[in-house]
Amino acid sequence: PLGPLPELNIADHFAYIIGRDDGLVHPEASITRAEVATIFFRMLTEDSRAQLWTTTNPYSDVAAEAWYNNAVSTLTTSGVITGKPGNVFDPDAPITRAEFATIAVRFFGGSYEGEDQFTDIAGHWANKYINRAAVLGLINGKGDGTFDPNADITRAEAMAIVNRTLGRAPHEAHLLPRGEMLTWPDNNTSAWYYAAMQKATNSRDYIRTEGEDTEEWTGRLTERDWAALERVWSDAHDAPGGEVMD
């Protein structure tokens, strides 16, 4: 980014994804480039969103009326996301592990000089972003020393990185009782991603757990209606003077 780094809201722990129409959260499915842009757009602070807001972009495949246009346009202005050759964004394409790591680490700035953190990223276009993300603790490899940068990232892997980017520290021992939070039939309690997916799909109050780098949930919050909020934001920025409404 050429200007000030966009800021993420790390204080308020609102859910940033929802399940699908079938009642499942699909942790092992892929996630699209448009969906990823929307997640980070929702997690911007109000000040950053107001400062960077735009509904125009250079992409031939992102129409003004597309549900993801505000997110893609604003995050492109911020320098956090970029398109592909030919002035396209390819919004419905699944996002790769390298692309996702690159987006997440751009919120932190800085650069990387040193040895590769993984054995399969030498010469990769995202080499420095991947290394920087690894050093910051945002990403993990595959356990065999590789990162598999060109593989499509799963929703669970993406949510784990988003949580780390937002400073959210989930631990299944400190979640709310199952009857007091949203749960999903396909988010198995024995899966490595169980707590990460619960963190992504539940809005809650919390306190930091004393002596631990985790948080303890103290109550559930009403889920945000993100579509309604985006209409409010759009109306505010279309108003004379660009007033931002509560």
mmCIF file of C-alpha atoms in Angstrom:
data_model
loop_
_atom_site.group_PDB
_atom_site.id
_atom_site.type_symbol
_atom_site.label_atom_id
_atom_site.label_comp_id
_atom_site.label_asym_id
_atom_site.label_seq_id
_atom_site.Cartn_x
_atom_site.Cartn_y
_atom_site.Cartn_z
ATOM 1 C CA PRO A 1 0.000 0.000 0.000
ATOM 2 C CA LEU A 2 1.229 3.480 -0.922
ATOM 3 C CA GLY A 3 -0.798 5.341 1.712
ATOM 4 C CA PRO A 4 -1.602 4.661 5.378
ATOM 5 C CA LEU A 5 -2.265 1.005 6.127
ATOM 6 C CA PRO A 6 -5.972 0.201 6.453
ATOM 7 C CA GLU A 7 -6.914 -0.693 10.020
ATOM 8 C CA LEU A 8 -8.902 -3.722 11.130
ATOM 9 C CA ASN A 9 -11.365 -3.722 14.013
ATOM 10 C CA ILE A 10 -9.635 -5.982 16.530
ATOM 11 C CA ALA A 11 -11.688 -4.870 19.540
ATOM 12 C CA ASP A 12 -15.207 -5.952 18.567
ATOM 13 C CA HIS A 13 -15.567 -9.668 17.977
ATOM 14 C CA PHE A 14 -18.411 -9.833 15.489
ATOM 15 C CA ALA A 15 -18.982 -12.914 13.361
ATOM 16 C CA TYR A 16 -17.760 -12.322 9.837
ATOM 17 C CA ILE A 17 -19.131 -15.343 7.969
ATOM 18 C CA ILE A 18 -22.457 -17.161 8.035
ATOM 19 C CA GLY A 19 -23.530 -20.645 7.136
ATOM 20 C CA ARG A 20 -25.037 -21.491 3.790
ATOM 21 C CA ASP A 21 -28.667 -22.116 2.904
ATOM 22 C CA ASP A 22 -28.278 -25.811 3.685
ATOM 23 C CA GLY A 23 -27.551 -25.023 7.348
ATOM 24 C CA LEU A 24 -23.895 -26.029 7.074
ATOM 25 C CA VAL A 25 -20.693 -23.987 7.321
ATOM 26 C CA HIS A 26 -18.608 -26.131 4.893
ATOM 27 C CA PRO A 27 -15.176 -25.840 6.513
ATOM 28 C CA GLU A 28 -13.475 -28.002 3.874
ATOM 29 C CA ALA A 29 -14.920 -26.127 0.877
ATOM 30 C CA SER A 30 -13.033 -23.475 -1.044
ATOM 31 C CA ILE A 31 -13.689 -19.758 -0.651
ATOM 32 C CA THR A 32 -13.883 -17.240 -3.493
ATOM 33 C CA ARG A 33 -11.905 -14.078 -4.071
ATOM 34 C CA ALA A 34 -15.071 -11.987 -3.711
ATOM 35 C CA GLU A 35 -15.955 -13.641 -0.407
ATOM 36 C CA VAL A 36 -12.484 -12.958 0.968
ATOM 37 C CA ALA A 37 -12.643 -9.298 -0.049
ATOM 38 C CA THR A 38 -16.002 -9.010 1.693
ATOM 39 C CA ILE A 39 -14.703 -10.509 4.946
ATOM 40 C CA PHE A 40 -11.838 -8.041 5.258
ATOM 41 C CA PHE A 41 -14.056 -5.144 4.141
ATOM 42 C CA ARG A 42 -16.466 -5.924 6.974
ATOM 43 C CA MET A 43 -13.633 -6.079 9.472
ATOM 44 C CA LEU A 44 -12.257 -2.612 8.657
ATOM 45 C CA THR A 45 -12.570 0.049 11.334
ATOM 46 C CA GLU A 46 -15.219 2.671 10.639
ATOM 47 C CA ASP A 47 -12.503 5.301 10.132
ATOM 48 C CA SER A 48 -10.600 3.196 7.599
ATOM 49 C CA ARG A 49 -13.746 2.288 5.712
ATOM 50 C CA ALA A 50 -14.801 5.945 5.531
ATOM 51 C CA GLN A 51 -11.349 7.074 4.420
ATOM 52 C CA LEU A 52 -10.935 4.423 1.727
ATOM 53 C CA TRP A 53 -14.542 4.095 0.553
ATOM 54 C CA THR A 54 -15.080 3.895 -3.181
ATOM 55 C CA THR A 55 -17.441 2.106 -5.523
ATOM 56 C CA THR A 56 -15.225 2.295 -8.584
ATOM 57 C CA ASN A 57 -12.480 -0.103 -9.617
ATOM 58 C CA PRO A 58 -10.370 -0.932 -12.682
ATOM 59 C CA TYR A 59 -11.807 -4.410 -13.236
ATOM 60 C CA SER A 60 -13.925 -5.302 -16.254
ATOM 61 C CA ASP A 61 -15.622 -8.165 -14.389
ATOM 62 C CA VAL A 62 -16.763 -6.310 -11.236
ATOM 63 C CA ALA A 63 -20.027 -4.557 -12.080
ATOM 64 C CA ALA A 64 -21.268 -1.593 -10.058
ATOM 65 C CA GLU A 65 -24.335 -3.574 -8.971
ATOM 66 C CA ALA A 66 -22.404 -6.690 -7.890
ATOM 67 C CA TRP A 67 -22.896 -7.590 -4.218
ATOM 68 C CA TYR A 68 -19.137 -7.524 -3.686
ATOM 69 C CA ASN A 69 -18.405 -4.272 -5.563
ATOM 70 C CA ASN A 70 -18.069 -2.046 -2.471
ATOM 71 C CA ALA A 71 -15.655 -4.488 -0.846
ATOM 72 C CA VAL A 72 -13.525 -5.104 -3.926
ATOM 73 C CA SER A 73 -13.377 -1.428 -4.870
ATOM 74 C CA THR A 74 -12.519 -0.197 -1.377
ATOM 75 C CA LEU A 75 -9.855 -2.817 -0.704
ATOM 76 C CA THR A 76 -8.318 -2.226 -4.129
ATOM 77 C CA THR A 77 -8.032 1.468 -3.280
ATOM 78 C CA SER A 78 -6.325 0.493 -0.016
ATOM 79 C CA GLY A 79 -3.754 -1.603 -1.875
ATOM 80 C CA VAL A 80 -4.698 -4.733 0.056
ATOM 81 C CA ILE A 81 -6.072 -6.619 -2.945
ATOM 82 C CA THR A 82 -5.114 -6.589 -6.597
ATOM 83 C CA GLY A 83 -6.524 -8.039 -9.755
ATOM 84 C CA LYS A 84 -5.164 -10.366 -12.387
ATOM 85 C CA PRO A 85 -3.609 -9.651 -15.793
ATOM 86 C CA GLY A 86 -6.078 -8.121 -18.219
ATOM 87 C CA ASN A 87 -7.752 -5.844 -15.656
ATOM 88 C CA VAL A 88 -9.926 -8.597 -14.209
ATOM 89 C CA PHE A 89 -10.557 -9.551 -10.611
ATOM 90 C CA ASP A 90 -12.002 -13.034 -11.206
ATOM 91 C CA PRO A 91 -14.403 -12.700 -8.240
ATOM 92 C CA ASP A 92 -15.896 -16.184 -8.375
ATOM 93 C CA ALA A 93 -12.577 -18.023 -8.599
ATOM 94 C CA PRO A 94 -11.353 -19.891 -5.513
ATOM 95 C CA ILE A 95 -8.501 -18.107 -3.773
ATOM 96 C CA THR A 96 -5.161 -19.818 -3.309
ATOM 97 C CA ARG A 97 -3.147 -20.133 -0.127
ATOM 98 C CA ALA A 98 -0.539 -17.729 -1.528
ATOM 99 C CA GLU A 99 -3.135 -15.130 -2.497
ATOM 100 C CA PHE A 100 -4.793 -15.304 0.902
ATOM 101 C CA ALA A 101 -1.513 -15.010 2.806
ATOM 102 C CA THR A 102 -0.616 -11.985 0.689
ATOM 103 C CA ILE A 103 -3.874 -10.179 1.476
ATOM 104 C CA ALA A 104 -3.639 -10.862 5.209
ATOM 105 C CA VAL A 105 -0.022 -9.736 5.574
ATOM 106 C CA ARG A 106 -0.608 -6.461 3.715
ATOM 107 C CA PHE A 107 -2.507 -5.157 6.758
ATOM 108 C CA PHE A 108 0.772 -5.297 8.689
ATOM 109 C CA GLY A 109 3.156 -3.726 6.189
ATOM 110 C CA GLY A 110 6.873 -4.291 6.493
ATOM 111 C CA SER A 111 9.075 -6.469 4.347
ATOM 112 C CA TYR A 112 11.017 -9.695 4.612
ATOM 113 C CA GLU A 113 14.650 -10.467 3.963
ATOM 114 C CA GLY A 114 16.035 -13.847 4.865
ATOM 115 C CA GLU A 115 15.760 -17.538 4.235
ATOM 116 C CA ASP A 116 12.557 -19.137 3.027
ATOM 117 C CA GLN A 117 10.310 -20.430 5.784
ATOM 118 C CA PHE A 118 9.018 -23.218 3.528
ATOM 119 C CA THR A 119 10.727 -25.523 1.057
ATOM 120 C CA ASP A 120 8.364 -25.014 -1.898
ATOM 121 C CA ILE A 121 8.133 -21.231 -2.282
ATOM 122 C CA ALA A 122 11.495 -20.387 -3.908
ATOM 123 C CA GLY A 123 10.861 -18.183 -6.942
ATOM 124 C CA HIS A 124 7.131 -17.897 -6.213
ATOM 125 C CA TRP A 125 5.581 -14.472 -6.923
ATOM 126 C CA ALA A 126 4.307 -14.362 -3.311
ATOM 127 C CA ASN A 127 7.576 -15.511 -1.753
ATOM 128 C CA LYS A 128 8.202 -12.439 0.403
ATOM 129 C CA TYR A 129 4.540 -12.167 1.441
ATOM 130 C CA ILE A 130 4.430 -15.821 2.484
ATOM 131 C CA ASN A 131 7.668 -15.522 4.436
ATOM 132 C CA ARG A 132 6.496 -12.332 6.139
ATOM 133 C CA ALA A 133 3.159 -13.942 7.040
ATOM 134 C CA ALA A 134 4.953 -16.958 8.508
ATOM 135 C CA VAL A 135 7.241 -14.803 10.644
ATOM 136 C CA LEU A 136 4.217 -12.843 11.916
ATOM 137 C CA GLY A 137 2.532 -16.105 12.889
ATOM 138 C CA LEU A 138 -0.389 -15.666 10.496
ATOM 139 C CA ILE A 139 0.089 -18.885 8.534
ATOM 140 C CA ASN A 140 1.218 -22.451 9.058
ATOM 141 C CA GLY A 141 2.692 -24.915 6.633
ATOM 142 C CA LYS A 142 1.622 -28.458 5.867
ATOM 143 C CA GLY A 143 3.744 -30.125 8.539
ATOM 144 C CA ASP A 144 6.329 -31.443 6.090
ATOM 145 C CA GLY A 145 8.129 -28.149 5.551
ATOM 146 C CA THR A 146 5.978 -27.108 2.572
ATOM 147 C CA PHE A 147 3.325 -24.424 2.202
ATOM 148 C CA ASP A 148 1.585 -25.574 -0.995
ATOM 149 C CA PRO A 149 1.100 -21.981 -2.199
ATOM 150 C CA ASN A 150 -0.923 -22.696 -5.339
ATOM 151 C CA ALA A 151 -3.500 -24.927 -3.665
ATOM 152 C CA ASP A 152 -6.972 -23.502 -3.103
ATOM 153 C CA ILE A 153 -7.381 -22.517 0.520
ATOM 154 C CA THR A 154 -10.258 -24.071 2.456
ATOM 155 C CA ARG A 155 -12.776 -22.032 4.404
ATOM 156 C CA ALA A 156 -11.394 -23.447 7.650
ATOM 157 C CA GLU A 157 -7.808 -22.549 6.745
ATOM 158 C CA ALA A 158 -8.934 -19.071 5.718
ATOM 159 C CA MET A 159 -10.850 -18.500 8.959
ATOM 160 C CA ALA A 160 -7.843 -19.566 11.014
ATOM 161 C CA ILE A 161 -5.731 -16.939 9.248
ATOM 162 C CA VAL A 162 -8.406 -14.250 9.597
ATOM 163 C CA ASN A 163 -8.611 -14.959 13.334
ATOM 164 C CA ARG A 164 -4.846 -14.576 13.682
ATOM 165 C CA THR A 165 -4.905 -11.394 11.598
ATOM 166 C CA LEU A 166 -7.564 -9.964 13.928
ATOM 167 C CA GLY A 167 -5.729 -11.096 17.048
ATOM 168 C CA ARG A 168 -8.510 -13.514 17.971
ATOM 169 C CA ALA A 169 -7.269 -16.443 20.038
ATOM 170 C CA PRO A 170 -9.866 -19.226 20.064
ATOM 171 C CA HIS A 171 -9.655 -22.167 22.422
ATOM 172 C CA GLU A 172 -12.456 -24.697 22.639
ATOM 173 C CA ALA A 173 -12.204 -24.784 26.444
ATOM 174 C CA HIS A 174 -13.226 -21.111 26.648
ATOM 175 C CA LEU A 175 -16.165 -21.019 24.234
ATOM 176 C CA LEU A 176 -19.773 -20.699 25.368
ATOM 177 C CA PRO A 177 -21.725 -23.893 26.124
ATOM 178 C CA ARG A 178 -23.000 -25.460 22.918
ATOM 179 C CA GLY A 179 -26.598 -24.502 23.662
ATOM 180 C CA GLU A 180 -25.641 -20.832 23.970
ATOM 181 C CA MET A 181 -23.838 -20.354 20.645
ATOM 182 C CA LEU A 182 -24.351 -21.140 16.990
ATOM 183 C CA THR A 183 -23.092 -24.588 16.097
ATOM 184 C CA TRP A 184 -22.872 -26.417 12.806
ATOM 185 C CA PRO A 185 -23.437 -30.110 12.034
ATOM 186 C CA ASP A 186 -20.323 -30.189 9.849
ATOM 187 C CA ASN A 187 -18.024 -28.421 12.330
ATOM 188 C CA ASN A 188 -16.952 -31.467 14.288
ATOM 189 C CA THR A 189 -15.674 -30.827 17.807
ATOM 190 C CA SER A 190 -12.712 -33.115 17.140
ATOM 191 C CA ALA A 191 -11.589 -31.237 14.014
ATOM 192 C CA TRP A 192 -8.498 -29.028 14.207
ATOM 193 C CA TYR A 193 -10.560 -26.094 12.977
ATOM 194 C CA TYR A 194 -13.496 -26.448 15.403
ATOM 195 C CA ALA A 195 -12.691 -23.425 17.578
ATOM 196 C CA ALA A 196 -11.591 -21.320 14.604
ATOM 197 C CA MET A 197 -14.905 -21.864 12.808
ATOM 198 C CA GLN A 198 -16.888 -21.136 15.977
ATOM 199 C CA LYS A 199 -14.921 -17.922 16.337
ATOM 200 C CA ALA A 200 -15.712 -16.906 12.754
ATOM 201 C CA THR A 201 -19.450 -17.543 13.010
ATOM 202 C CA ASN A 202 -20.375 -16.275 16.501
ATOM 203 C CA SER A 203 -20.492 -12.681 17.749
ATOM 204 C CA ARG A 204 -19.659 -12.464 21.449
ATOM 205 C CA ASP A 205 -18.281 -10.564 24.404
ATOM 206 C CA TYR A 206 -15.030 -11.873 25.839
ATOM 207 C CA ILE A 207 -12.226 -11.358 28.274
ATOM 208 C CA ARG A 208 -8.586 -12.259 27.858
ATOM 209 C CA THR A 209 -7.738 -15.391 29.812
ATOM 210 C CA GLU A 210 -5.274 -14.524 32.548
ATOM 211 C CA GLY A 211 -1.876 -16.103 31.971
ATOM 212 C CA GLU A 212 -2.901 -17.502 28.589
ATOM 213 C CA ASP A 213 -2.830 -16.205 25.045
ATOM 214 C CA THR A 214 -6.498 -17.058 24.603
ATOM 215 C CA GLU A 215 -9.857 -15.453 25.281
ATOM 216 C CA GLU A 216 -12.846 -16.566 27.302
ATOM 217 C CA TRP A 217 -16.314 -15.935 25.945
ATOM 218 C CA THR A 218 -18.640 -14.219 28.409
ATOM 219 C CA GLY A 219 -21.813 -13.850 26.361
ATOM 220 C CA ARG A 220 -23.258 -13.953 22.895
ATOM 221 C CA LEU A 221 -24.022 -10.810 20.895
ATOM 222 C CA THR A 222 -26.716 -10.335 18.273
ATOM 223 C CA GLU A 223 -25.336 -11.160 14.863
ATOM 224 C CA ARG A 224 -24.779 -8.206 12.576
ATOM 225 C CA ASP A 225 -26.913 -7.881 9.458
ATOM 226 C CA TRP A 226 -24.001 -7.147 7.155
ATOM 227 C CA ALA A 227 -26.144 -6.616 4.054
ATOM 228 C CA ALA A 228 -28.214 -3.978 5.865
ATOM 229 C CA LEU A 229 -25.075 -2.309 7.195
ATOM 230 C CA GLU A 230 -23.580 -2.123 3.736
ATOM 231 C CA ARG A 231 -26.745 -0.414 2.490
ATOM 232 C CA VAL A 232 -26.365 2.125 5.296
ATOM 233 C CA TRP A 233 -22.709 2.693 4.428
ATOM 234 C CA SER A 234 -23.583 3.098 0.744
ATOM 235 C CA ASP A 235 -26.373 5.568 1.494
ATOM 236 C CA ALA A 236 -24.065 7.539 3.770
ATOM 237 C CA HIS A 237 -21.321 7.866 1.204
ATOM 238 C CA ASP A 238 -23.795 8.736 -1.543
ATOM 239 C CA ALA A 239 -25.223 11.552 0.618
ATOM 240 C CA PRO A 240 -24.163 15.174 0.020
ATOM 241 C CA GLY A 241 -20.831 15.643 1.781
ATOM 242 C CA GLY A 242 -20.458 11.902 2.266
ATOM 243 C CA GLU A 243 -21.862 11.918 5.782
ATOM 244 C CA VAL A 244 -21.240 8.704 7.683
ATOM 245 C CA MET A 245 -24.258 7.631 9.687
ATOM 246 C CA ASP A 246 -24.274 5.573 12.902
#
